[in-house]
PDB file of C-alpha atoms in Angstrom:
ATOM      1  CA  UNK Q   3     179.121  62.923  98.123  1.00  0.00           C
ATOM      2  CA  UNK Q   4     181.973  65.309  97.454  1.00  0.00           C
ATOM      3  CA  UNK Q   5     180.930  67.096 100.761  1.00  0.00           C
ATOM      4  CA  UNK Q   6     180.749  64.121 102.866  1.00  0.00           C
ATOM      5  CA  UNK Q   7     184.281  63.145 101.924  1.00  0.00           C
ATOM      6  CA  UNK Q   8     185.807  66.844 102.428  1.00  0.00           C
ATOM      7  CA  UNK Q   9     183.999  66.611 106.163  1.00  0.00           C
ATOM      8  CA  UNK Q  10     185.708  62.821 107.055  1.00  0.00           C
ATOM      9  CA  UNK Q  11     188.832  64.596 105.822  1.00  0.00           C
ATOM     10  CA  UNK Q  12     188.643  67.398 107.516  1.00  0.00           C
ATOM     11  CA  UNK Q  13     187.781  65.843 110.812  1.00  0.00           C
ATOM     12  CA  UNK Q  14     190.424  63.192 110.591  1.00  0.00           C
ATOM     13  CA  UNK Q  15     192.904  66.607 110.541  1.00  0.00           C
ATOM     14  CA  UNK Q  16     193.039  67.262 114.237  1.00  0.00           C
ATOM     15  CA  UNK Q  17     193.895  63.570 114.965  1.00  0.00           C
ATOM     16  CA  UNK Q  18     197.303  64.638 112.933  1.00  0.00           C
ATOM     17  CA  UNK Q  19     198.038  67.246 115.459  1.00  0.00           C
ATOM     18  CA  UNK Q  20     197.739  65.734 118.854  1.00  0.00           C
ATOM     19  CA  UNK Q  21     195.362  66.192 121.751  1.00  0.00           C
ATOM     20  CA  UNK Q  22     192.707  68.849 119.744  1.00  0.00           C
ATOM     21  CA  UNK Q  23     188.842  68.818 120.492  1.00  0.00           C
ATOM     22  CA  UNK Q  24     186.633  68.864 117.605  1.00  0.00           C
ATOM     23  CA  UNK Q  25     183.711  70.883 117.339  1.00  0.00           C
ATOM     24  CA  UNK Q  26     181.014  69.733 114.403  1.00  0.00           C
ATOM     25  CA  UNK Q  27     177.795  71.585 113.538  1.00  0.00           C
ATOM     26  CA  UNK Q  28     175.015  72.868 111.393  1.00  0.00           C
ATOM     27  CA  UNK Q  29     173.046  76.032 111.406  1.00  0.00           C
ATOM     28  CA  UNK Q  30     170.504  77.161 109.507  1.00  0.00           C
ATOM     29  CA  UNK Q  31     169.027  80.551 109.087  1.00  0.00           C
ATOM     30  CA  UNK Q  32     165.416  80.914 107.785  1.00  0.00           C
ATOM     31  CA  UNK Q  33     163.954  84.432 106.920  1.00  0.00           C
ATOM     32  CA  UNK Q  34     160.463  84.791 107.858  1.00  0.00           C
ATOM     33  CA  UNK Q  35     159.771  88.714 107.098  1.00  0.00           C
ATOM     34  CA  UNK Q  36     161.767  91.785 106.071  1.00  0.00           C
ATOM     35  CA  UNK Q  37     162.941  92.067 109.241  1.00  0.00           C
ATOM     36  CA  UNK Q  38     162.429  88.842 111.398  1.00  0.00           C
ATOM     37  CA  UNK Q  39     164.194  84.996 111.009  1.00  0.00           C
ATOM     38  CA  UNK Q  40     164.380  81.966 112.863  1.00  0.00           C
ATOM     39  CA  UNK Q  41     168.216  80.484 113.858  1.00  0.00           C
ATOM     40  CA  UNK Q  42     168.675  76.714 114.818  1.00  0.00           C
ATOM     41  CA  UNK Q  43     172.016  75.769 115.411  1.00  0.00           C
ATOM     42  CA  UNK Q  44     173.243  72.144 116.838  1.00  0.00           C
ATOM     43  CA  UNK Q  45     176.567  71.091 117.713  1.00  0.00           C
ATOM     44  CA  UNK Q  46     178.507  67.561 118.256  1.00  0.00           C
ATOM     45  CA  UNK Q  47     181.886  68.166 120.414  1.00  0.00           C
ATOM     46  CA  UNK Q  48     184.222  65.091 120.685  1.00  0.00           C
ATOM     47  CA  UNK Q  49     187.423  64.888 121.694  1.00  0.00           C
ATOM     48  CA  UNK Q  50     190.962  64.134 119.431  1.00  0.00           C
ATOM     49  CA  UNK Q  51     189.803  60.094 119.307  1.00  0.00           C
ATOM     50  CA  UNK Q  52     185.788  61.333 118.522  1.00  0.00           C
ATOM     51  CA  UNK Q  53     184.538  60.421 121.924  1.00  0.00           C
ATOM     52  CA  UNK Q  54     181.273  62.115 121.947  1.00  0.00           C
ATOM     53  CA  UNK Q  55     181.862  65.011 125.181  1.00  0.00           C
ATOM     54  CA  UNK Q  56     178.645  67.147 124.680  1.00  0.00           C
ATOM     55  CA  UNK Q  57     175.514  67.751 122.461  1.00  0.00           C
ATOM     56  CA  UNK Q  58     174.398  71.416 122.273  1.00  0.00           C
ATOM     57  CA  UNK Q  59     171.370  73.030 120.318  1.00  0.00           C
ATOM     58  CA  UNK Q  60     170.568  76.770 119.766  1.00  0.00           C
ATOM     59  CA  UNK Q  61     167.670  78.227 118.854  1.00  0.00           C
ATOM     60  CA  UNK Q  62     166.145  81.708 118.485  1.00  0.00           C
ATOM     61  CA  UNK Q  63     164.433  84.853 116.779  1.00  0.00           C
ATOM     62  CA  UNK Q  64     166.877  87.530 114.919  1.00  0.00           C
ATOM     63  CA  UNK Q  65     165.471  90.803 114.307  1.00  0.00           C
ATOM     64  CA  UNK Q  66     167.120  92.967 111.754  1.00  0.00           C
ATOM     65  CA  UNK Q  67     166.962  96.800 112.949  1.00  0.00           C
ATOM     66  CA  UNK Q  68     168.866  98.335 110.526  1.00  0.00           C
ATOM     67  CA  UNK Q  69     171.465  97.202 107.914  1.00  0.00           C
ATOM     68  CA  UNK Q  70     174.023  96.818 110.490  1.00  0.00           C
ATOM     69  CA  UNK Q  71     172.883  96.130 113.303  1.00  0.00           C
ATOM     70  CA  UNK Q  72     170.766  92.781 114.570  1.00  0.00           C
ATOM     71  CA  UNK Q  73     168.757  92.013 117.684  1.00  0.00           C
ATOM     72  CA  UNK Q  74     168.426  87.802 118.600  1.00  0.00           C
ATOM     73  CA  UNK Q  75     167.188  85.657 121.798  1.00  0.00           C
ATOM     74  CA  UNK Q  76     166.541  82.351 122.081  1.00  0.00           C
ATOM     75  CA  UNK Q  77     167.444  78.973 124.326  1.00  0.00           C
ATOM     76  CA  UNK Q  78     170.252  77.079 124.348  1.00  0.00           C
ATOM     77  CA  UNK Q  79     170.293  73.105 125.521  1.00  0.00           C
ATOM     78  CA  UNK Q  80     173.694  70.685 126.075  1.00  0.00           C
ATOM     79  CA  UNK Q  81     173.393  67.189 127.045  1.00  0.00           C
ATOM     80  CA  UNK Q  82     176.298  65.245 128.587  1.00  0.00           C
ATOM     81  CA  UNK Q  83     178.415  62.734 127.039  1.00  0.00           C
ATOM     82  CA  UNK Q  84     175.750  60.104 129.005  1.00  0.00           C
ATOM     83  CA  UNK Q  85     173.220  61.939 126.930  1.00  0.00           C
ATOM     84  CA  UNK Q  86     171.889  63.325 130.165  1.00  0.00           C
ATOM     85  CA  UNK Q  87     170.602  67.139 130.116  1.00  0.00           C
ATOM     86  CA  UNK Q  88     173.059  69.057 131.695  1.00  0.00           C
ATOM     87  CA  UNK Q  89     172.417  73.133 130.970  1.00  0.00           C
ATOM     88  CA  UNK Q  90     169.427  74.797 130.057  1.00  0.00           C
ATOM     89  CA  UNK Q  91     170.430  78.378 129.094  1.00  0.00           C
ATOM     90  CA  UNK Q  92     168.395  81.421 127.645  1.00  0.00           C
ATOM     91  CA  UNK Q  93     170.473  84.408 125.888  1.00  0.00           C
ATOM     92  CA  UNK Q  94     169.955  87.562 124.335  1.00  0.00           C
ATOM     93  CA  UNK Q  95     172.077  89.284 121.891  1.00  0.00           C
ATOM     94  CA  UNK Q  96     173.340  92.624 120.031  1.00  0.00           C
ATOM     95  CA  UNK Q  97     174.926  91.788 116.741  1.00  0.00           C
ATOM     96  CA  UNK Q  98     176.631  94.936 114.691  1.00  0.00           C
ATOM     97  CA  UNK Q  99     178.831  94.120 111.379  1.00  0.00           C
ATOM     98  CA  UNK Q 100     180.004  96.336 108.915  1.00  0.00           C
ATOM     99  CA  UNK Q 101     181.095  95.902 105.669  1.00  0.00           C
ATOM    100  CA  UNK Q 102     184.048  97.825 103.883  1.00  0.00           C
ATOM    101  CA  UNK Q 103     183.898  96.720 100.514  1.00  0.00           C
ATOM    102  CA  UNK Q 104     185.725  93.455 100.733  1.00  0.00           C
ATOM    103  CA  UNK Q 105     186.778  94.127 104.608  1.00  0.00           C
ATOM    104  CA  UNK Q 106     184.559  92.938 107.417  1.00  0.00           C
ATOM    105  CA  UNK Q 107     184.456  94.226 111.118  1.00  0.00           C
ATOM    106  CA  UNK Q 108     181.631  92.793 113.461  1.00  0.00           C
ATOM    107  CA  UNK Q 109     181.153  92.796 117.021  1.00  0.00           C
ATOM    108  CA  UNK Q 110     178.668  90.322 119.443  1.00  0.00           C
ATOM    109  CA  UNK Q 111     177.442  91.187 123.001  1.00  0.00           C
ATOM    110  CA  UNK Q 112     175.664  88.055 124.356  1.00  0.00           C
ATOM    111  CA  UNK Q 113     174.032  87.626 127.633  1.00  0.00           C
ATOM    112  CA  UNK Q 114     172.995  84.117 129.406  1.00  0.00           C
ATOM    113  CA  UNK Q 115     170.931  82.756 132.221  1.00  0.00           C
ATOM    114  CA  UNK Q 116     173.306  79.449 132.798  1.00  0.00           C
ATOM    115  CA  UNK Q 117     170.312  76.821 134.747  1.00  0.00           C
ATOM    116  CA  UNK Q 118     172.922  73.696 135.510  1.00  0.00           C
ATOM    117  CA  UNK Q 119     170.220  71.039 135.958  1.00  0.00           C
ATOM    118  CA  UNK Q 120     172.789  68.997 138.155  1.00  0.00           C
ATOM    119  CA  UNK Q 121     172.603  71.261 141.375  1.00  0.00           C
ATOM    120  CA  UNK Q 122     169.513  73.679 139.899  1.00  0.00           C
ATOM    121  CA  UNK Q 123     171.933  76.857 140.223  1.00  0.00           C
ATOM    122  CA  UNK Q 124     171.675  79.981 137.881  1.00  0.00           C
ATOM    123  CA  UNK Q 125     175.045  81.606 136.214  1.00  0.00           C
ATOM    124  CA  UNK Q 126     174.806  84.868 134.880  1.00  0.00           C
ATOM    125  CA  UNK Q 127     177.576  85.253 131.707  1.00  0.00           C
ATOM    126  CA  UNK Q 128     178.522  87.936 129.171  1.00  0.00           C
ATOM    127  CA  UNK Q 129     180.090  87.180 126.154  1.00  0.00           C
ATOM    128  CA  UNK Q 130     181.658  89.843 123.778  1.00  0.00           C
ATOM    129  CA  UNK Q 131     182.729  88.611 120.710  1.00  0.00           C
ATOM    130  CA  UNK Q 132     185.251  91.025 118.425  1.00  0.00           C
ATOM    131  CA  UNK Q 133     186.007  89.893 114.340  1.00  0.00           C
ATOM    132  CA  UNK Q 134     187.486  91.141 111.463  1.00  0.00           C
ATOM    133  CA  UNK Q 135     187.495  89.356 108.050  1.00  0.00           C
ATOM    134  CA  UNK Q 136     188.497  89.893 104.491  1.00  0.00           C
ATOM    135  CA  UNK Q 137     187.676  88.310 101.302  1.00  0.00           C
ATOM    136  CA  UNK Q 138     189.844  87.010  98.800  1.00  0.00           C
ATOM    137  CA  UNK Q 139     188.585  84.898  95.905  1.00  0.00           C
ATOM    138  CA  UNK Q 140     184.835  84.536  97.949  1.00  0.00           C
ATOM    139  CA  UNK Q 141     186.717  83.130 101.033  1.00  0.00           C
ATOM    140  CA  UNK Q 142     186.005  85.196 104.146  1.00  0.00           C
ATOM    141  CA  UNK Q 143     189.315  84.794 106.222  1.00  0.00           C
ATOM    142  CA  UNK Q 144     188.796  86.147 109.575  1.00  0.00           C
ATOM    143  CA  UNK Q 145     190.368  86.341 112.777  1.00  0.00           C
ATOM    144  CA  UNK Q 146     187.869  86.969 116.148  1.00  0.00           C
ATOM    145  CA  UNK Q 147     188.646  86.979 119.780  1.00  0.00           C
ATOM    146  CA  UNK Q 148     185.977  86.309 122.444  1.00  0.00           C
ATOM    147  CA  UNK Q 149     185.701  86.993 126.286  1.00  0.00           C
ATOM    148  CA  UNK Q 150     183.522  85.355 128.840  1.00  0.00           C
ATOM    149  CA  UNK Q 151     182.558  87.012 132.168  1.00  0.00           C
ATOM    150  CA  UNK Q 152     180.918  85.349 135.194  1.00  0.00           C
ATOM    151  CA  UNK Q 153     178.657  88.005 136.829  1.00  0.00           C
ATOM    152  CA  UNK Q 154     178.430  85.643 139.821  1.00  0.00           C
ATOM    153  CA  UNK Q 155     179.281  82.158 141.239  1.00  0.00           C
ATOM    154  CA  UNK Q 156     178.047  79.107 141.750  1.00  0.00           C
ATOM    155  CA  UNK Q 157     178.869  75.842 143.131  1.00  0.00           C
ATOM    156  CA  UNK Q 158     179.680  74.198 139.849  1.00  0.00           C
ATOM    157  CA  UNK Q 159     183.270  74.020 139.557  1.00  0.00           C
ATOM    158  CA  UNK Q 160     183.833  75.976 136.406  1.00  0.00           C
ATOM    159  CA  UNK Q 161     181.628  79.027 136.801  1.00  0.00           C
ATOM    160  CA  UNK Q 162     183.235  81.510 138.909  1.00  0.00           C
ATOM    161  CA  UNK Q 163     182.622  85.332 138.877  1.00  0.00           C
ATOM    162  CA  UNK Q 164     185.388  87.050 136.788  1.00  0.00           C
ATOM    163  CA  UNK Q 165     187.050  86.200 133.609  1.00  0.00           C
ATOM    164  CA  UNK Q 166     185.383  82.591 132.461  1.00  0.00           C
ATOM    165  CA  UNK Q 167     186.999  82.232 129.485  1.00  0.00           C
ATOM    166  CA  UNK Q 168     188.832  83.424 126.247  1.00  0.00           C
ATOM    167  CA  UNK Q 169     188.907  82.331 122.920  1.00  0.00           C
ATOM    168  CA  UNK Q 170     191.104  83.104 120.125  1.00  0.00           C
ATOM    169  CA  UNK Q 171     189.507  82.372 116.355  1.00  0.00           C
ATOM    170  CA  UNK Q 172     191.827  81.516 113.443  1.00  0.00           C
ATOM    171  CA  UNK Q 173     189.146  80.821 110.208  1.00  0.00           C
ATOM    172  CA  UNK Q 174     187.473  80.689 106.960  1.00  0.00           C
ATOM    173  CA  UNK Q 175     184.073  80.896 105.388  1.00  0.00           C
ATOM    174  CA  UNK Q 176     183.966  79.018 101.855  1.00  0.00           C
ATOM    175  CA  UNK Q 177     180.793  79.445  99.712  1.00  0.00           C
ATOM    176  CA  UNK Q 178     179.943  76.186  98.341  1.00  0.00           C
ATOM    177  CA  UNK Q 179     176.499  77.175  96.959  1.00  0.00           C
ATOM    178  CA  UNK Q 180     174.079  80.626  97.342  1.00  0.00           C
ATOM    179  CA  UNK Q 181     172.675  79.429 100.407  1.00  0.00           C
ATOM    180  CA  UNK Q 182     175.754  77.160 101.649  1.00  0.00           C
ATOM    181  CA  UNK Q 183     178.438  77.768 103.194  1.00  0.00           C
ATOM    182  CA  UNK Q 184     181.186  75.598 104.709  1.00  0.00           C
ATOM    183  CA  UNK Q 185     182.972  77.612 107.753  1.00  0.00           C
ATOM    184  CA  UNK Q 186     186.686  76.139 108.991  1.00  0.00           C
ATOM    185  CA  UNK Q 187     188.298  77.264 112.096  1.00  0.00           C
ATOM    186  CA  UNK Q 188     191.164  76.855 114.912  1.00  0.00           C
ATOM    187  CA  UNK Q 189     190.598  77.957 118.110  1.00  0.00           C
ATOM    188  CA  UNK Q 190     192.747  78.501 121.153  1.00  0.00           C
ATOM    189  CA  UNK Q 191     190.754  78.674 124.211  1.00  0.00           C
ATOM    190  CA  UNK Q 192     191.777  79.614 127.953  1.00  0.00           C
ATOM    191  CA  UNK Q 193     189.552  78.323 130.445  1.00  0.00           C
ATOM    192  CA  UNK Q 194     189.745  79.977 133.748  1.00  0.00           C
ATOM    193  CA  UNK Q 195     189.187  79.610 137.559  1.00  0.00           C
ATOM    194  CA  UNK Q 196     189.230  82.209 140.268  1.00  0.00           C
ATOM    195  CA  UNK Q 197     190.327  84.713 137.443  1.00  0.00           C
ATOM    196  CA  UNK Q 198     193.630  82.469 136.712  1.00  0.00           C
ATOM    197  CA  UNK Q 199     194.035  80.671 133.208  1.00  0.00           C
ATOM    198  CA  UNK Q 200     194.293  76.985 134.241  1.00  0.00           C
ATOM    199  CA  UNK Q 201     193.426  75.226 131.248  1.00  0.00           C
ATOM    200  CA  UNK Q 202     194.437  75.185 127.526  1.00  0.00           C
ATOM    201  CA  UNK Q 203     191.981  73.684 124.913  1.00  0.00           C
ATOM    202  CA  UNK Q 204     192.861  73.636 121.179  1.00  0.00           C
ATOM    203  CA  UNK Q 205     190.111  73.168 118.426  1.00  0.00           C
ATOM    204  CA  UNK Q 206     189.214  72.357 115.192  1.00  0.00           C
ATOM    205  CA  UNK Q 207     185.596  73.646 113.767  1.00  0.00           C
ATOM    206  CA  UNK Q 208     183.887  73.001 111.390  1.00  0.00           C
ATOM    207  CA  UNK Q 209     180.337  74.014 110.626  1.00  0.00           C
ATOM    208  CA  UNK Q 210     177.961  74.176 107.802  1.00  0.00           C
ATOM    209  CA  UNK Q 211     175.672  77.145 107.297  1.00  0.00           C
ATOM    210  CA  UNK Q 212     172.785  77.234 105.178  1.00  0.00           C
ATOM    211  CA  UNK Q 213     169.497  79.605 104.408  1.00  0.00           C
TER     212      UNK Q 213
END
């Protein structure tokens, strides 16, 4: 109950603020061997009032290679705000992290296969994610920066070849449990078209991770 009331709270924040998105989700984590586990994510974005925008899933296989370093693929899946399916998008992914002692660097390469069911095109996008963190008192504070790059263009309006997008991560990871833990974020995001940044987005996340 405590939980639920923390999450109402939390999401009522951004409302404080002005015109910020918010970004809601679980994901969940479940080891099947030594080296393998299974990742399914979902995600509710709304805007500052809670108007539903988009529905996204995520799912996928992780592969452990070494301590610090992680192979994943999977599919991804968005609806609309009309509930109608509106991506379909497959991505693979290099994951290294490094831990020293309480500080954290980790760094993402992601590639997607963007199918936009509306006009059946194909996007081609890389995604490299950069983070550092540090723990105080079992929080992980971290700050992360990720870049987006269209390897080509399509006809849809936002997916041009070139710079797609940037965000900027300001966060923290709380442990409520051994296998739960609450993760709190702002993020500044740049959207942009024909290489220019045309469009500011500010958000609030907030996810729950468990295992």
């Amino acid at each position: 109950m405590k939980i639920i009331f923390l999450l109402l709270f939390l999401l009522y924040i951004p409302r404080a603020f002005g015109e910020y998105n918010t970004w809601a989700g679980l994901s969940h984590t479940e080891q099947i061997s030594k080296r393998y586990s299974f990742l399914a994510q979902g995600q509710l974005r709304g805007d500052s009032s809670f108007k539903l925008i988009e529905t996204q899933s995520r799912v996928g296989i992780l592969y452990n290679l070494k301590k610090s370093l992680k192979l994943g693929g999977g599919i991804f899946g968005s609806l609309d705000e009309q509930n109608s399916f509106r991506e379909f998008r497959p991505w693979q992914q290099v994951v290294y992290k490094k831990d020293f002692n309480s500080f954290i660097f980790s760094g993402r390469f992601r590639q997607e296969q963007r199918l936009y069911t509306q006009d059946e095109t194909l996007a081609h996008r890389t995604r490299i994610l950069v983070q550092a963190s540090k723990i105080f008192n079992n929080k992980e504070f971290y700050v992360a920066n990720e870049t987006m790059f269209g390897l080509n263009s399509v006809p849809v309006s936002d997916v041009k070849k070139g710079i797609n997008q940037n965000r900027v991560h300001f966060g923290v990871k709380i442990k409520m449990s051994a296998n739960e833990e609450l993760n709190l974020a702002w993020r500044y995001i740049n959207r942009y078209y024909d290489n220019l940044a045309t469009e500011e987005v500010h958000v609030f996340f907030i996810q729950i991770r468990t295992k």
